[in-house]
Amino acid sequence: MALLPLYFFFLFLSVSSGEFSSQVGVNYGQLGNNLPSPKQSVKLIQSLGAKRVKIYDANHDILNALKGTNLQVCIMVPNEIINNISTSQKLADSWVETNVIPFYSTTKIRYLLVGNEVISGSPKDIWPNIVPAMRKIKKSLKTHGLDKIKVSTSMAMDVLESSFPPSNGTFRSDVADSIVRPLLQFLHRTKSFYFLDVYPYFAWVMDPKNINLEYALFESRTIKYTDPLSNLTYTNLFDQMVDSVVFAMKRLGYPDIRIWIAETGWPNAGDIDQIGANIYNAATYNRNVVKKLTAKPPIGTPARPGWVIPSLIFALYNENQKPGPGTERHFGLLYPNGTNIYGIDLSGKTPDSCFEPLPKPDNNEPYKGKIWCVAAKGVNETALGSALSYACSQGNKTCDPIQPGKKCFKPDSLFWHASYAFSSYWSQSRKTGATCYFNGLATQTAKDPSKY
C-alpha cells in the first residue's frame, strides 16, 4: 500500500477521530409551550459546551438554526411512520430528500435514528419493521452519497431480560432473535452504533435499599462490586448498566459493536413521592458522567477499558408538556427561560469548584406523609371539566361523595370537585401506574385540601 502524504494522513486522522471523539452533546426536546426559539436554543446549546445535539424529529426550523455551527447533529424518523417507510423505498427517499438533503451541506447531520425507544413505547406491530425501515433509509442516503451519516435506532434498558450481574446481560426472548439480532447485523455491516438510553436514576429508584445512592451518582469511593462470572470490578452503576448491554450483544455474536449513549441524565425535581429527584443529585450525576465520558485518555467501562463512548445528556430544557410523573418534566439543564438550573460544562473543562454551591437535597428518603392530588390553579376550565368527567366515569364510585346532597358536594365548584375526583381516582389507581398529572391539570400537594 502506497504511503499517504502527511497532509492526507492527518486529515484522515481528524475525520476518523471526530466520529470517535469523547465530546458530549445534549438532547433538545421540544415538549414545552414556553421554550425559547430554535435560534436562541442553539446559542444556549453552544454556551453549555456541547459539541453534539439530538432532536426527536427533523424540525426544519431547528436544522436551519444549526446551519453554520460546528455542532454534530442527530435527527430522527418518528415512530409513527416507521411502518410506512419499511415497505416503501419511495417514501424513504422522499423523507431523506425533504429532511436531510436541503440541510446537509451547511448543517452537520451525522446520525439518523429510525425511531425512539420503539420497543419500550410503541405498538408491537412496529417492532419488526424497525430494521427494514433502517435499511431503506440507509439505501436512500447512499444513493445521495451521504454514507457519512450513521443510521441506527435508540433502545432503552428494558430490552434486556437480565442485566445483573452485567456478565449475565441478555436480551428479552421476545425480541432477541426477531429484532435485536437483525439490528446488530445491520449495525455491524454499516459500522454504526448501538444507541442506548441509560438512566441509573431509574434503576436506583426501583431499589434504593440495595443500591447505594452514591454508587449511582459516581460519588462512592469505597463501594465496589465484582461480577462473580467475569471478575470485572465496578465502581458505579452506569458502568454496570452499559456493560450488561455489551455482554448481551456478545451473547448474540456481536462483541464489538460500539455503544453510543443516546440519553442519560438525572431529574432535578419531581413529584412529592419521587425520591432523589433534586438539583443536588442532578448536578452531581451529570457533572460526574461528563467527567467520565470526556476523560483523556478515555476510560471506557470494565468490559471495554479505554473505549470512547460518544454521548448525549438528557435534556436541554425542563419540558412542561411531557406526560407522566413529575420527573419527566424536570430533566433539563436549563429552565425554559434559558437560565441554568445548576452550573455545568459539557466540555468537562470547568472544575466543580468554579460553580456556585448546590442546594442540599431534602428528598433522598421516601416521603412518609400523606399526599393529595388536586386541580392545578389557573388551568382551563373546559379541560378541567373534561378531566373531571373522565375521573368520574371509571366505574369506581370515585365521584359518589361529590354528587348533590352528598357529604363532599360543598363547596360546589369545579375546582374542588375536580380536586376530590383526582385524589380519589389517583389513590385507587396509582399502584397500577396512574400519575397525578391529568394532562397537566393536576398537581400533588402535602396540604390537606379540606383544610384550605
Tab-separated table of C-alpha atoms in Angstrom:
chain	number	residue	atom	x	y	z
A	1	MET	CA	0.000	0.000	0.000
A	2	ALA	CA	1.414	3.387	-1.002
A	3	LEU	CA	2.235	5.818	1.773
A	4	LEU	CA	-0.160	8.739	2.078
A	5	PRO	CA	1.323	12.236	2.108
A	6	LEU	CA	1.416	13.570	5.689
A	7	TYR	CA	-1.326	16.120	4.985
A	8	PHE	CA	-3.800	13.440	3.945
A	9	PHE	CA	-2.713	11.203	6.798
A	10	PHE	CA	-3.545	13.844	9.409
A	11	LEU	CA	-6.742	14.744	7.568
A	12	PHE	CA	-7.776	11.093	7.762
A	13	LEU	CA	-6.968	11.031	11.472
A	14	SER	CA	-9.044	14.131	12.149
A	15	VAL	CA	-12.063	12.773	10.288
A	16	SER	CA	-11.832	9.383	11.992
A	17	SER	CA	-11.282	10.779	15.474
A	18	GLY	CA	-14.228	13.151	15.040
A	19	GLU	CA	-16.575	10.220	14.822
A	20	PHE	CA	-14.998	8.512	17.806
A	21	SER	CA	-14.458	11.662	19.874
A	22	SER	CA	-15.357	11.779	23.537
A	23	GLN	CA	-17.234	15.052	23.184
A	24	VAL	CA	-20.579	15.247	24.979
A	25	GLY	CA	-23.788	16.612	23.500
A	26	VAL	CA	-27.325	17.336	24.614
A	27	ASN	CA	-30.829	16.166	23.717
A	28	TYR	CA	-33.020	19.033	22.543
A	29	GLY	CA	-36.598	18.055	23.351
A	30	GLN	CA	-39.459	20.289	22.296
A	31	LEU	CA	-42.383	19.194	24.506
A	32	GLY	CA	-42.964	22.581	26.083
A	33	ASN	CA	-45.167	25.560	25.282
A	34	ASN	CA	-42.759	28.058	26.834
A	35	LEU	CA	-39.410	27.211	25.235
A	36	PRO	CA	-37.001	29.651	23.536
A	37	SER	CA	-36.833	29.823	19.748
A	38	PRO	CA	-34.587	27.394	17.858
A	39	LYS	CA	-32.105	30.190	17.177
A	40	GLN	CA	-31.879	31.077	20.882
A	41	SER	CA	-31.737	27.396	21.788
A	42	VAL	CA	-28.742	26.746	19.543
A	43	LYS	CA	-26.853	29.588	21.242
A	44	LEU	CA	-27.721	28.099	24.627
A	45	ILE	CA	-26.539	24.652	23.497
A	46	GLN	CA	-23.209	26.153	22.493
A	47	SER	CA	-22.956	28.064	25.784
A	48	LEU	CA	-23.182	24.736	27.647
A	49	GLY	CA	-20.053	23.468	25.896
A	50	ALA	CA	-21.984	20.838	23.928
A	51	LYS	CA	-20.476	19.538	20.705
A	52	ARG	CA	-23.451	17.462	19.586
A	53	VAL	CA	-27.226	17.775	19.620
A	54	LYS	CA	-30.022	15.288	19.067
A	55	ILE	CA	-33.573	16.226	18.132
A	56	TYR	CA	-36.550	13.892	18.129
A	57	ASP	CA	-37.666	14.660	14.589
A	58	ALA	CA	-36.227	16.616	11.678
A	59	ASN	CA	-37.637	20.037	12.606
A	60	HIS	CA	-36.684	22.377	9.780
A	61	ASP	CA	-36.573	25.482	11.956
A	62	ILE	CA	-34.060	23.785	14.243
A	63	LEU	CA	-31.991	22.434	11.342
A	64	ASN	CA	-31.886	25.928	9.855
A	65	ALA	CA	-30.815	27.364	13.206
A	66	LEU	CA	-27.980	24.800	13.318
A	67	LYS	CA	-26.617	25.881	9.922
A	68	GLY	CA	-23.040	27.043	10.039
A	69	THR	CA	-22.433	25.793	13.572
A	70	ASN	CA	-19.869	23.175	14.448
A	71	LEU	CA	-22.444	21.028	16.262
A	72	GLN	CA	-22.780	17.444	15.090
A	73	VAL	CA	-26.490	16.737	14.634
A	74	CYS	CA	-28.600	13.634	15.164
A	75	ILE	CA	-32.105	13.637	13.667
A	76	MET	CA	-34.897	11.113	13.913
A	77	VAL	CA	-37.596	9.383	11.880
A	78	PRO	CA	-40.733	9.487	14.089
A	79	ASN	CA	-42.029	6.163	15.401
A	80	GLU	CA	-45.412	6.596	13.774
A	81	ILE	CA	-44.112	6.490	10.187
A	82	ILE	CA	-41.723	3.537	10.592
A	83	ASN	CA	-44.285	1.034	9.275
A	84	ASN	CA	-44.877	3.025	6.104
A	85	ILE	CA	-41.194	3.632	5.402
A	86	SER	CA	-40.359	-0.045	5.993
A	87	THR	CA	-42.473	-1.036	2.981
A	88	SER	CA	-41.758	1.863	0.630
A	89	GLN	CA	-38.368	2.884	-0.741
A	90	LYS	CA	-40.139	5.792	-2.407
A	91	LEU	CA	-41.338	7.093	0.959
A	92	ALA	CA	-37.850	6.632	2.466
A	93	ASP	CA	-36.371	8.578	-0.465
A	94	SER	CA	-38.953	11.310	-0.010
A	95	TRP	CA	-38.218	11.609	3.707
A	96	VAL	CA	-34.477	11.907	3.106
A	97	GLU	CA	-34.953	14.357	0.245
A	98	THR	CA	-37.199	16.528	2.412
A	99	ASN	CA	-35.393	16.364	5.743
A	100	VAL	CA	-31.724	15.712	5.001
A	101	ILE	CA	-30.689	16.868	1.523
A	102	PRO	CA	-31.689	20.562	1.907
A	103	PHE	CA	-29.640	20.915	5.112
A	104	TYR	CA	-26.699	18.556	4.786
A	105	SER	CA	-24.258	20.942	3.109
A	106	THR	CA	-24.442	23.515	5.927
A	107	THR	CA	-25.777	21.552	8.926
A	108	LYS	CA	-23.572	18.734	10.230
A	109	ILE	CA	-26.134	15.928	10.176
A	110	ARG	CA	-24.069	12.902	11.124
A	111	TYR	CA	-26.563	10.485	12.733
A	112	LEU	CA	-30.081	9.429	11.840
A	113	LEU	CA	-32.178	7.363	14.227
A	114	VAL	CA	-35.168	5.412	12.959
A	115	GLY	CA	-37.490	5.698	15.944
A	116	ASN	CA	-37.049	6.425	19.619
A	117	GLU	CA	-37.346	3.578	22.150
A	118	VAL	CA	-39.787	1.850	19.805
A	119	ILE	CA	-39.796	-1.400	21.773
A	120	SER	CA	-40.498	0.457	25.017
A	121	GLY	CA	-43.433	2.600	23.993
A	122	SER	CA	-44.871	1.752	20.579
A	123	PRO	CA	-47.331	-0.911	19.387
A	124	LYS	CA	-45.814	-4.327	18.732
A	125	ASP	CA	-46.705	-4.235	15.053
A	126	ILE	CA	-43.991	-1.594	14.563
A	127	TRP	CA	-41.184	-3.623	16.135
A	128	PRO	CA	-40.386	-5.984	13.214
A	129	ASN	CA	-40.305	-3.004	10.848
A	130	ILE	CA	-37.532	-1.051	12.576
A	131	VAL	CA	-34.651	-2.700	10.710
A	132	PRO	CA	-36.407	-2.822	7.296
A	133	ALA	CA	-37.049	0.922	7.647
A	134	MET	CA	-33.399	1.480	8.621
A	135	ARG	CA	-32.274	-0.407	5.510
A	136	LYS	CA	-34.425	1.752	3.246
A	137	ILE	CA	-33.246	4.976	4.863
A	138	LYS	CA	-29.628	3.839	4.554
A	139	LYS	CA	-30.146	2.953	0.888
A	140	SER	CA	-31.587	6.383	0.221
A	141	LEU	CA	-28.662	8.104	1.942
A	142	LYS	CA	-26.224	6.000	-0.083
A	143	THR	CA	-27.997	6.947	-3.304
A	144	HIS	CA	-27.325	10.601	-2.476
A	145	GLY	CA	-23.707	9.965	-1.499
A	146	LEU	CA	-24.335	10.533	2.203
A	147	ASP	CA	-22.544	7.475	3.560
A	148	LYS	CA	-21.071	9.516	6.410
A	149	ILE	CA	-24.456	9.579	8.122
A	150	LYS	CA	-24.745	6.648	10.507
A	151	VAL	CA	-28.191	5.050	10.764
A	152	SER	CA	-29.429	3.372	13.934
A	153	THR	CA	-32.333	3.383	16.420
A	154	SER	CA	-32.409	4.023	20.158
A	155	MET	CA	-33.091	1.359	22.770
A	156	ALA	CA	-33.815	1.594	26.487
A	157	MET	CA	-32.601	-0.826	29.141
A	158	ASP	CA	-35.953	-2.603	29.162
A	159	VAL	CA	-34.988	-4.594	26.052
A	160	LEU	CA	-32.893	-6.709	28.417
A	161	GLU	CA	-34.316	-9.754	30.126
A	162	SER	CA	-31.434	-9.804	32.573
A	163	SER	CA	-28.900	-7.113	33.453
A	164	PHE	CA	-27.408	-8.351	36.734
A	165	PRO	CA	-24.712	-9.296	37.124
A	166	PRO	CA	-23.529	-7.434	33.998
A	167	SER	CA	-21.961	-10.605	32.576
A	168	ASN	CA	-25.446	-12.138	32.584
A	169	GLY	CA	-26.800	-9.406	30.301
A	170	THR	CA	-29.389	-10.992	27.986
A	171	PHE	CA	-31.857	-9.534	25.532
A	172	ARG	CA	-35.531	-10.336	26.057
A	173	SER	CA	-36.615	-13.582	24.448
A	174	ASP	CA	-39.476	-11.888	22.593
A	175	VAL	CA	-37.123	-9.526	20.706
A	176	ALA	CA	-33.645	-11.110	20.787
A	177	ASP	CA	-33.787	-13.165	17.576
A	178	SER	CA	-36.575	-11.412	15.722
A	179	ILE	CA	-35.493	-7.775	16.184
A	180	VAL	CA	-32.202	-7.280	18.038
A	181	ARG	CA	-30.141	-9.792	16.057
A	182	PRO	CA	-31.064	-8.230	12.664
A	183	LEU	CA	-30.391	-4.806	14.217
A	184	LEU	CA	-26.916	-5.829	15.363
A	185	GLN	CA	-26.236	-7.382	11.971
A	186	PHE	CA	-27.157	-4.062	10.318
A	187	LEU	CA	-25.022	-2.025	12.746
A	188	HIS	CA	-22.063	-4.361	12.227
A	189	ARG	CA	-22.345	-4.221	8.441
A	190	THR	CA	-22.690	-0.427	8.316
A	191	LYS	CA	-20.169	0.257	11.117
A	192	SER	CA	-22.827	2.133	13.053
A	193	PHE	CA	-23.545	2.411	16.787
A	194	TYR	CA	-25.956	0.813	19.239
A	195	PHE	CA	-27.745	3.888	20.625
A	196	LEU	CA	-28.560	3.225	24.277
A	197	ASP	CA	-30.665	5.193	26.758
A	198	VAL	CA	-29.218	4.501	30.207
A	199	TYR	CA	-30.581	6.045	33.406
A	200	PRO	CA	-29.042	4.954	36.711
A	201	TYR	CA	-31.695	7.121	38.399
A	202	PHE	CA	-34.495	4.737	37.403
A	203	ALA	CA	-32.506	1.660	38.397
A	204	TRP	CA	-31.693	3.216	41.793
A	205	VAL	CA	-35.223	4.457	42.485
A	206	MET	CA	-36.615	0.951	41.933
A	207	ASP	CA	-34.346	-0.483	44.631
A	208	PRO	CA	-32.892	2.300	46.828
A	209	LYS	CA	-32.409	-0.059	49.773
A	210	ASN	CA	-29.975	-2.298	47.925
A	211	ILE	CA	-28.395	0.197	45.514
A	212	ASN	CA	-26.336	2.878	47.190
A	213	LEU	CA	-27.162	6.421	46.046
A	214	GLU	CA	-23.511	7.486	45.959
A	215	TYR	CA	-22.750	4.457	43.771
A	216	ALA	CA	-25.440	5.638	41.345
A	217	LEU	CA	-24.059	9.209	41.368
A	218	PHE	CA	-20.387	8.226	40.742
A	219	GLU	CA	-19.663	9.557	44.240
A	220	SER	CA	-18.709	6.389	46.090
A	221	ARG	CA	-15.035	5.939	46.941
A	222	THR	CA	-15.400	2.690	48.853
A	223	ILE	CA	-18.291	0.710	47.341
A	224	LYS	CA	-17.258	-1.756	44.666
A	225	TYR	CA	-18.988	-4.671	43.018
A	226	THR	CA	-17.132	-7.594	41.464
A	227	ASP	CA	-19.028	-9.580	38.879
A	228	PRO	CA	-18.701	-13.239	40.002
A	229	LEU	CA	-18.619	-14.558	36.436
A	230	SER	CA	-16.402	-12.047	34.645
A	231	ASN	CA	-14.350	-11.000	37.704
A	232	LEU	CA	-14.690	-7.396	36.497
A	233	THR	CA	-14.917	-4.815	39.276
A	234	TYR	CA	-17.413	-1.944	39.105
A	235	THR	CA	-17.315	1.368	40.954
A	236	ASN	CA	-20.565	2.882	39.636
A	237	LEU	CA	-23.989	1.851	38.404
A	238	PHE	CA	-23.619	3.451	34.965
A	239	ASP	CA	-20.791	1.090	34.008
A	240	GLN	CA	-22.777	-1.909	35.236
A	241	MET	CA	-25.742	-0.988	33.071
A	242	VAL	CA	-23.694	-0.296	29.940
A	243	ASP	CA	-21.693	-3.496	30.295
A	244	SER	CA	-24.858	-5.572	30.681
A	245	VAL	CA	-25.702	-4.477	27.120
A	246	VAL	CA	-22.144	-5.235	25.996
A	247	PHE	CA	-22.486	-8.800	27.295
A	248	ALA	CA	-25.987	-9.141	25.824
A	249	MET	CA	-24.651	-8.210	22.377
A	250	LYS	CA	-21.760	-10.611	22.821
A	251	ARG	CA	-24.259	-13.353	23.621
A	252	LEU	CA	-25.834	-12.826	20.199
A	253	GLY	CA	-22.458	-12.994	18.482
A	254	TYR	CA	-21.657	-9.276	18.193
A	255	PRO	CA	-18.993	-8.446	20.800
A	256	ASP	CA	-17.530	-5.337	19.184
A	257	ILE	CA	-20.421	-3.082	18.188
A	258	ARG	CA	-19.802	0.372	19.578
A	259	ILE	CA	-22.220	1.868	22.087
A	260	TRP	CA	-23.440	5.438	21.885
A	261	ILE	CA	-25.182	6.865	24.968
A	262	ALA	CA	-28.229	8.404	23.297
A	263	GLU	CA	-29.677	9.585	26.608
A	264	THR	CA	-28.508	9.757	30.194
A	265	GLY	CA	-29.290	12.185	32.977
A	266	TRP	CA	-30.905	12.723	36.364
A	267	PRO	CA	-34.097	14.655	37.233
A	268	ASN	CA	-33.714	17.974	39.059
A	269	ALA	CA	-37.210	17.769	40.593
A	270	GLY	CA	-40.294	15.566	40.610
A	271	ASP	CA	-43.473	14.723	42.465
A	272	ILE	CA	-43.568	14.660	46.254
A	273	ASP	CA	-43.400	10.868	46.283
A	274	GLN	CA	-40.411	10.647	43.888
A	275	ILE	CA	-37.233	10.273	45.896
A	276	GLY	CA	-33.828	11.561	44.868
A	277	ALA	CA	-35.116	13.923	42.196
A	278	ASN	CA	-33.408	17.176	43.145
A	279	ILE	CA	-30.919	19.744	41.891
A	280	TYR	CA	-28.053	18.444	44.018
A	281	ASN	CA	-28.268	14.890	42.657
A	282	ALA	CA	-28.900	16.022	39.075
A	283	ALA	CA	-25.868	18.303	39.058
A	284	THR	CA	-23.703	15.703	40.784
A	285	TYR	CA	-24.639	12.916	38.367
A	286	ASN	CA	-24.376	14.967	35.195
A	287	ARG	CA	-21.083	16.602	36.158
A	288	ASN	CA	-19.607	13.236	37.075
A	289	VAL	CA	-20.820	11.425	33.969
A	290	VAL	CA	-19.424	14.244	31.810
A	291	LYS	CA	-16.049	13.915	33.563
A	292	LYS	CA	-16.066	10.188	32.860
A	293	LEU	CA	-17.138	10.494	29.244
A	294	THR	CA	-14.707	13.297	28.353
A	295	ALA	CA	-11.688	11.854	30.164
A	296	LYS	CA	-8.423	11.726	28.221
A	297	PRO	CA	-7.257	9.097	27.704
A	298	PRO	CA	-10.712	7.509	27.509
A	299	ILE	CA	-11.800	5.397	30.479
A	300	GLY	CA	-14.411	3.176	28.839
A	301	THR	CA	-16.062	0.553	31.052
A	302	PRO	CA	-14.666	-2.548	32.821
A	303	ALA	CA	-15.721	-4.729	29.875
A	304	ARG	CA	-14.317	-2.235	27.373
A	305	PRO	CA	-11.468	-0.340	29.048
A	306	GLY	CA	-10.174	2.605	27.050
A	307	TRP	CA	-13.098	2.699	24.622
A	308	VAL	CA	-14.537	6.086	23.672
A	309	ILE	CA	-18.247	6.340	24.476
A	310	PRO	CA	-19.951	9.130	22.481
A	311	SER	CA	-22.832	10.546	24.478
A	312	LEU	CA	-25.746	12.945	24.850
A	313	ILE	CA	-27.141	14.295	28.121
A	314	PHE	CA	-30.894	14.464	28.572
A	315	ALA	CA	-32.094	17.175	28.321
A	316	LEU	CA	-31.681	20.790	27.283
A	317	TYR	CA	-34.844	22.105	28.986
A	318	ASN	CA	-37.401	21.231	31.603
A	319	GLU	CA	-40.351	20.429	29.297
A	320	ASN	CA	-43.728	21.241	30.817
A	321	GLN	CA	-45.832	19.233	28.360
A	322	LYS	CA	-44.230	15.830	28.864
A	323	PRO	CA	-46.785	13.392	30.285
A	324	GLY	CA	-46.244	11.052	33.205
A	325	PRO	CA	-44.785	11.606	36.677
A	326	GLY	CA	-43.173	14.904	37.617
A	327	THR	CA	-39.625	13.764	36.937
A	328	GLU	CA	-40.458	13.544	33.227
A	329	ARG	CA	-40.806	17.338	33.149
A	330	HIS	CA	-37.637	18.020	35.130
A	331	PHE	CA	-34.612	16.543	33.366
A	332	GLY	CA	-33.414	19.859	31.953
A	333	LEU	CA	-30.065	21.557	32.282
A	334	LEU	CA	-31.931	24.822	31.704
A	335	TYR	CA	-35.204	26.389	32.758
A	336	PRO	CA	-37.478	27.363	29.854
A	337	ASN	CA	-36.338	30.989	30.257
A	338	GLY	CA	-32.823	29.869	29.285
A	339	THR	CA	-31.191	30.196	32.707
A	340	ASN	CA	-29.117	27.383	34.202
A	341	ILE	CA	-30.793	25.137	36.766
A	342	TYR	CA	-27.261	24.440	38.005
A	343	GLY	CA	-23.803	25.098	36.648
A	344	ILE	CA	-22.474	22.566	34.165
A	345	ASP	CA	-19.942	22.484	31.351
A	346	LEU	CA	-20.476	19.657	28.878
A	347	SER	CA	-16.916	20.023	27.608
A	348	GLY	CA	-15.768	18.742	31.006
A	349	LYS	CA	-13.167	21.522	31.302
A	350	THR	CA	-14.663	23.549	34.169
A	351	PRO	CA	-13.804	22.309	37.684
A	352	ASP	CA	-16.754	21.844	40.062
A	353	SER	CA	-15.189	24.435	42.377
A	354	CYS	CA	-15.961	27.127	39.795
A	355	PHE	CA	-19.711	26.532	40.075
A	356	GLU	CA	-21.993	28.014	42.714
A	357	PRO	CA	-22.755	25.791	45.745
A	358	LEU	CA	-25.656	23.387	45.245
A	359	PRO	CA	-28.767	23.330	47.445
A	360	LYS	CA	-28.740	20.425	49.874
A	361	PRO	CA	-31.079	17.553	48.875
A	362	ASP	CA	-34.172	17.091	51.028
A	363	ASN	CA	-35.877	14.142	49.368
A	364	ASN	CA	-33.303	11.346	49.213
A	365	GLU	CA	-35.503	9.334	51.570
A	366	PRO	CA	-39.121	8.278	50.855
A	367	TYR	CA	-41.753	10.847	51.843
A	368	LYS	CA	-43.711	9.455	54.775
A	369	GLY	CA	-46.625	11.883	54.925
A	370	LYS	CA	-49.942	11.853	53.105
A	371	ILE	CA	-50.216	13.216	49.572
A	372	TRP	CA	-53.258	14.534	47.727
A	373	CYS	CA	-53.747	15.060	44.006
A	374	VAL	CA	-55.583	18.337	43.354
A	375	ALA	CA	-56.520	20.516	40.413
A	376	ALA	CA	-53.759	22.930	39.451
A	377	LYS	CA	-54.563	26.612	39.762
A	378	GLY	CA	-55.225	28.676	36.681
A	379	VAL	CA	-55.928	25.790	34.300
A	380	ASN	CA	-58.501	25.843	31.518
A	381	GLU	CA	-61.968	25.198	32.977
A	382	THR	CA	-63.279	23.361	29.922
A	383	ALA	CA	-60.342	20.953	30.017
A	384	LEU	CA	-60.774	20.612	33.781
A	385	GLY	CA	-64.434	19.696	33.301
A	386	SER	CA	-63.486	17.014	30.771
A	387	ALA	CA	-60.879	15.567	33.145
A	388	LEU	CA	-63.436	15.534	35.954
A	389	SER	CA	-65.830	13.607	33.719
A	390	TYR	CA	-63.075	11.128	32.883
A	391	ALA	CA	-62.179	10.544	36.534
A	392	CYS	CA	-65.841	10.047	37.408
A	393	SER	CA	-66.509	7.613	34.568
A	394	GLN	CA	-64.119	4.836	35.568
A	395	GLY	CA	-66.694	2.771	37.470
A	396	ASN	CA	-65.005	3.007	40.879
A	397	LYS	CA	-67.625	5.198	42.568
A	398	THR	CA	-64.928	7.837	42.546
A	399	CYS	CA	-67.341	10.718	42.463
A	400	ASP	CA	-70.272	9.487	44.551
A	401	PRO	CA	-69.408	11.738	47.549
A	402	ILE	CA	-69.480	14.930	45.398
A	403	GLN	CA	-72.959	14.376	43.990
A	404	PRO	CA	-75.679	16.911	45.016
A	405	GLY	CA	-76.737	16.291	48.604
A	406	LYS	CA	-73.737	14.087	49.407
A	407	LYS	CA	-71.175	14.880	52.134
A	408	CYS	CA	-68.475	16.335	49.837
A	409	PHE	CA	-70.708	18.237	47.416
A	410	LYS	CA	-69.822	21.566	49.021
A	411	PRO	CA	-68.045	23.745	48.164
A	412	ASP	CA	-69.917	23.461	44.876
A	413	SER	CA	-67.150	24.439	42.485
A	414	LEU	CA	-65.479	22.822	39.517
A	415	PHE	CA	-62.057	23.247	41.129
A	416	TRP	CA	-62.969	21.439	44.353
A	417	HIS	CA	-65.000	18.722	42.674
A	418	ALA	CA	-62.129	18.043	40.264
A	419	SER	CA	-59.643	18.028	43.155
A	420	TYR	CA	-61.722	15.467	45.039
A	421	ALA	CA	-62.153	13.308	41.938
A	422	PHE	CA	-58.452	13.472	41.034
A	423	SER	CA	-57.351	12.483	44.536
A	424	SER	CA	-59.890	9.677	44.751
A	425	TYR	CA	-59.020	8.273	41.328
A	426	TRP	CA	-55.266	8.584	41.909
A	427	SER	CA	-55.372	6.890	45.320
A	428	GLN	CA	-57.220	3.937	43.781
A	429	SER	CA	-55.110	3.656	40.634
A	430	ARG	CA	-51.558	4.793	41.460
A	431	LYS	CA	-50.406	1.231	42.200
A	432	THR	CA	-51.236	0.305	38.614
A	433	GLY	CA	-49.244	3.208	37.184
A	434	ALA	CA	-51.646	6.159	37.297
A	435	THR	CA	-49.980	9.523	37.865
A	436	CYS	CA	-51.217	12.799	39.326
A	437	TYR	CA	-50.995	14.647	36.040
A	438	PHE	CA	-54.274	14.564	34.083
A	439	ASN	CA	-52.702	16.254	31.045
A	440	GLY	CA	-51.189	18.995	33.173
A	441	LEU	CA	-54.394	19.807	35.025
A	442	ALA	CA	-53.403	18.253	38.375
A	443	THR	CA	-50.602	18.578	40.893
A	444	GLN	CA	-49.570	16.870	44.111
A	445	THR	CA	-49.834	18.599	47.489
A	446	ALA	CA	-48.890	17.619	51.030
A	447	LYS	CA	-51.506	20.012	52.445
A	448	ASP	CA	-54.910	18.534	53.266
A	449	PRO	CA	-57.241	20.189	50.713
A	450	SER	CA	-60.129	20.070	53.216
A	451	LYS	CA	-58.187	22.431	55.482
A	452	TYR	CA	-57.599	25.129	52.842
